[in-house]
């Protein structure tokens, strides 16, 4: 099946294309010339080429097992139908096998429903066919006549094939006819004995190589060995070698002697490569780009350093390293095993060696045939055991074997002695020996050795135990052998169980089974003959596989993404994601949000956050500063260039290049700028006799480099293609002949600065300065942080207006790992969000009912559906978030971060999602699906936003612009996000989001949660006139214009009052509301600091007073008060104590008549006013802080602070203040809810930043408050001392009548003082001292 993938880039030059074509031709030289490898290989074979484990009768012989043949009994059937039967085919020579087909036995009830394929070159050491990371089980037949064919996903090369039936007909027995499809295969083979090395001499002494193609196949039973090596005198080298059964490529294209360029690069791939089976390697290098392929798994990487050529001297060696090889490392073994089809840049090395064109003198006996090993492995599963005989009644035990496994625990060997038991087990990765004896008294001897032996490598165990002595050796290391001299008297029992023991015994083993492989089994100094065991002549076994080690490395290839650590056992693997920033079964999903915009809409405030713009994509998370303003969200990425960095000694011929490094990589920063609505970066050049750009058409002295490594010749405040500075654009440069201030080349300091706003060029990565080498010339450069606003990806939306409307995109590529996330809102009860189809595979997300979201897919194992049920309807026209993920471990569906369902993947089966159709968004991918689905699938009606698939955002808006029935964007964000607007703030719709309007509240901030407060000095008052009749203000008063319109409530039957205050002075008037009548409302602090509320609504001879609390509230701490009156009912809440209810007397009126003016801090009223209040509380006035003052929807204090206006504003403005009023947050009320702790807050950052940046750094909340308190105390003490010194100095230097200074004569005028301060210092040191004194005073 051919699948098309999107083209990621087409930047290949013609030479590169020709090189790739030549490479592809060379690599396939050993393969058949015909394109179709589909010949019938089994049918032409003689009967003798077919063998089997057993035969039912003569007519059922294996030679009759040919597809569509009716000879004999019509096929092969074994004597017994069990799991130990097999049918084997000898193809005569090694063949390329591409497909298999099976039938049942002709006209019978005998067929095979499931089978396994083994293959081998020699008929020994079988290897099971692998697919999708598992030992593959093929589906067989359901009757005796139909043929079932399977094309191998990964073609194999082998001479012998063995089919092992796993399941068969319930009506009959095992029956089988087969055909093998493929073609011929030929390759030159060389056997390496571990001593010989093939030297490929270059035609010239030194080779400077820009591109390489190296291809070969190898097989070995050794875990160490150098496969190829080349080196140069300049330090370049390339080495391919086996290390612990893994393949390691080391390459160095060049380092320098200073160590600033380090070219060494090392990449490791593969595992368990010492299995004595063929493995194919291809290394493709073009400059620093390398493709490293092992058995069709390719790693793409780029070499370290800055050089492109591989400089080699003399030769390239295969099979080992020449003397004094580099990199230095003693003890490297030569390769021992077989290689075939060795190609180097088009030369067939094996053919040249056969024709004696290469130096092979180091070989003792060069052989062009592969020498096979004589090992006989045994494969155990959890229900297996192998029983072998030993010597009985012998007074010593001597056993040994090799094993390999991934499990930390398992039973290796168990034997019942004449008087006790012997157990060798794997316990937590160590080999442990337990001997239990019962002769004279119960005695136990325990010995353990080794560690980490569950690493998949072969490990050798040797145990010798005799009278009063036991020694355990692991991996032949005599130095670390463990000995025991405990009293022992052993008499062997004559029988050994390996890999499992399930019988009853007096001392049962600590482990009962083993999953892994064993070989080289030695019992009582006799090597076990496993060939005899296979023929049933010796011993017994259950559920073991002989002459095969079916170990799998489930961590290779590593399915743990983003640096997750893979851990495995025999039949499963798991990923550890700690410290990666990702989560999930395969560390696929980012734990961070994509942008500051996303954090804002989670209700977060300004702080430093980790962001991950591409989610599950290759970019890692990184820190940014998020500034949540009222209507915008700014993302700041800081850099490490100090402010006003001095640049000297540069010229046009030799410019000084300043590198600007950021707290994120250039790829990460690019992701921010690409999705942002607007970006800007401030850049400043302060100069003295240092030219910047000079002329618009001349060569610039200075330029900067942007993100695409392109030079730019415009400066801050200008734009691309315009070689000017900001002053040149505005026409106000110092010298009108030039377009930059610095280009005037003056001796005085000047500056050219401004914002760079063309985001495709940002950020600034380098600045090259070219005019600071003349005498007296100097420049200072400042590159500010990158600041970006908005996130287009987060708000990228489309509205589907008809059931048949949809958007289509290219095929979704998520073969082994896929994640999909989006927001939706709808009023429809159901609809398909998206769907993508393959031949049988598919993936679909849909709203199945008003409360159910479904995620369904098929990767070849049958359809799987996950559903989540919401407790509330989802068609409520509010935004809901859907996250779906599928990988080789599990599938997960999440709704609104609340409802979740997970489904583990089957332990065996297909894992690759293969799709070919276009991705359809908003409807099913085909009408067929729509018609056949139960109840019928229908298109989606509503909005979809922020659709991300494997970290990439689909541009719904752009596609919607050209698609009928679909509109770009989506309105109605306030239905979902309006709840974030607190304290009475109103949600205002925007095209790409919403904003909170805090105008009518006493709060500010993006969510109307920041209290607005002011500090009152003695005599300061704020007046708010409800009737818009303003008294004439005194000359000290400021009248503020353009305040928000206030409600004209002249007569009130209820009030809502809320504010916070802090003060240390009493008495004071906090709030006073007057009227044209005698009515009023007052909140005051009495002389003792207690709080009193006074109501006078008429009908009473004295005002109704409430003493709210008996505590002294003039204690400098913040306090809050909330009052609510409805007719006679009055409720007051102080701080966070429970509200208290009061009732106005029956004689009191309930209407507040002719409300006129509200005062804060002091009363200045010309109309009726309570004389007691004026006499006792109004002087000298409130001193302290008031905040979040609100009265019936009016915020008088905020109006006074937030809306500046000229003093001569018109008479119709409602608010004014008198005296000095300074905005302050000191009146903020205490928190009612404690903030989330750093331990439980996944977004909170530690206070220690990991990068030494010093511009616009946001300090997290987690600073050391003890340090702040101590610092504050020290500051107060220092301030007191300085004040004392000031008064003393003033007394010493006071003069009557005039003010004396000692400025130097000829000082610059005041308007040039700044320049004078920079350009030079005064010539008179005495004058400087005196000036400093006066300045300090």
mmCIF file with all atom_site columns, C-alpha atoms in Angstrom, residues 1083-1084 1086 1090-1094 1105-1111 1113 1120-1123 1132-1135 1140 1142:
data_model
loop_
_atom_site.group_PDB
_atom_site.id
_atom_site.type_symbol
_atom_site.label_atom_id
_atom_site.label_alt_id
_atom_site.label_comp_id
_atom_site.label_asym_id
_atom_site.label_entity_id
_atom_site.label_seq_id
_atom_site.pdbx_PDB_ins_code
_atom_site.Cartn_x
_atom_site.Cartn_y
_atom_site.Cartn_z
_atom_site.occupancy
_atom_site.B_iso_or_equiv
_atom_site.pdbx_formal_charge
_atom_site.auth_seq_id
_atom_site.auth_comp_id
_atom_site.auth_asym_id
_atom_site.auth_atom_id
_atom_site.pdbx_PDB_model_num
ATOM 1  C CA . UNK A 1 1083 ? -19.418 55.600 57.982 1.00 0.00 ? 1083 UNK A CA 1
ATOM 2  C CA . UNK A 1 1084 ? -16.959 56.965 60.540 1.00 0.00 ? 1084 UNK A CA 1
ATOM 3  C CA . UNK A 1 1086 ? -14.779 57.111 66.410 1.00 0.00 ? 1086 UNK A CA 1
ATOM 4  C CA . UNK A 1 1090 ? -14.265 51.652 66.536 1.00 0.00 ? 1090 UNK A CA 1
ATOM 5  C CA . UNK A 1 1091 ? -16.410 51.697 63.405 1.00 0.00 ? 1091 UNK A CA 1
ATOM 6  C CA . UNK A 1 1092 ? -19.808 53.386 63.426 1.00 0.00 ? 1092 UNK A CA 1
ATOM 7  C CA . UNK A 1 1093 ? -22.513 53.581 60.747 1.00 0.00 ? 1093 UNK A CA 1
ATOM 8  C CA . UNK A 1 1094 ? -24.962 56.511 60.974 1.00 0.00 ? 1094 UNK A CA 1
ATOM 9  C CA . UNK A 1 1105 ? -26.340 54.557 64.747 1.00 0.00 ? 1105 UNK A CA 1
ATOM 10 C CA . UNK A 1 1106 ? -24.727 51.112 64.616 1.00 0.00 ? 1106 UNK A CA 1
ATOM 11 C CA . UNK A 1 1107 ? -21.490 50.370 66.417 1.00 0.00 ? 1107 UNK A CA 1
ATOM 12 C CA . UNK A 1 1108 ? -20.228 47.667 64.093 1.00 0.00 ? 1108 UNK A CA 1
ATOM 13 C CA . UNK A 1 1109 ? -17.373 46.381 66.229 1.00 0.00 ? 1109 UNK A CA 1
ATOM 14 C CA . UNK A 1 1110 ? -15.758 47.136 69.553 1.00 0.00 ? 1110 UNK A CA 1
ATOM 15 C CA . UNK A 1 1111 ? -12.218 46.635 68.309 1.00 0.00 ? 1111 UNK A CA 1
ATOM 16 C CA . UNK A 1 1113 ? -9.737  49.364 63.646 1.00 0.00 ? 1113 UNK A CA 1
ATOM 17 C CA . UNK A 1 1120 ? -13.111 45.819 54.529 1.00 0.00 ? 1120 UNK A CA 1
ATOM 18 C CA . UNK A 1 1121 ? -16.769 46.682 54.960 1.00 0.00 ? 1121 UNK A CA 1
ATOM 19 C CA . UNK A 1 1122 ? -19.755 45.607 52.875 1.00 0.00 ? 1122 UNK A CA 1
ATOM 20 C CA . UNK A 1 1123 ? -23.190 47.152 53.518 1.00 0.00 ? 1123 UNK A CA 1
ATOM 21 C CA . UNK A 1 1132 ? -23.194 44.727 57.432 1.00 0.00 ? 1132 UNK A CA 1
ATOM 22 C CA . UNK A 1 1133 ? -20.120 42.535 57.028 1.00 0.00 ? 1133 UNK A CA 1
ATOM 23 C CA . UNK A 1 1134 ? -16.792 43.579 58.501 1.00 0.00 ? 1134 UNK A CA 1
ATOM 24 C CA . UNK A 1 1135 ? -13.682 41.933 57.143 1.00 0.00 ? 1135 UNK A CA 1
ATOM 25 C CA . UNK A 1 1140 ? -24.795 40.825 60.805 1.00 0.00 ? 1140 UNK A CA 1
ATOM 26 C CA . UNK A 1 1142 ? -30.011 45.099 61.558 1.00 0.00 ? 1142 UNK A CA 1
#
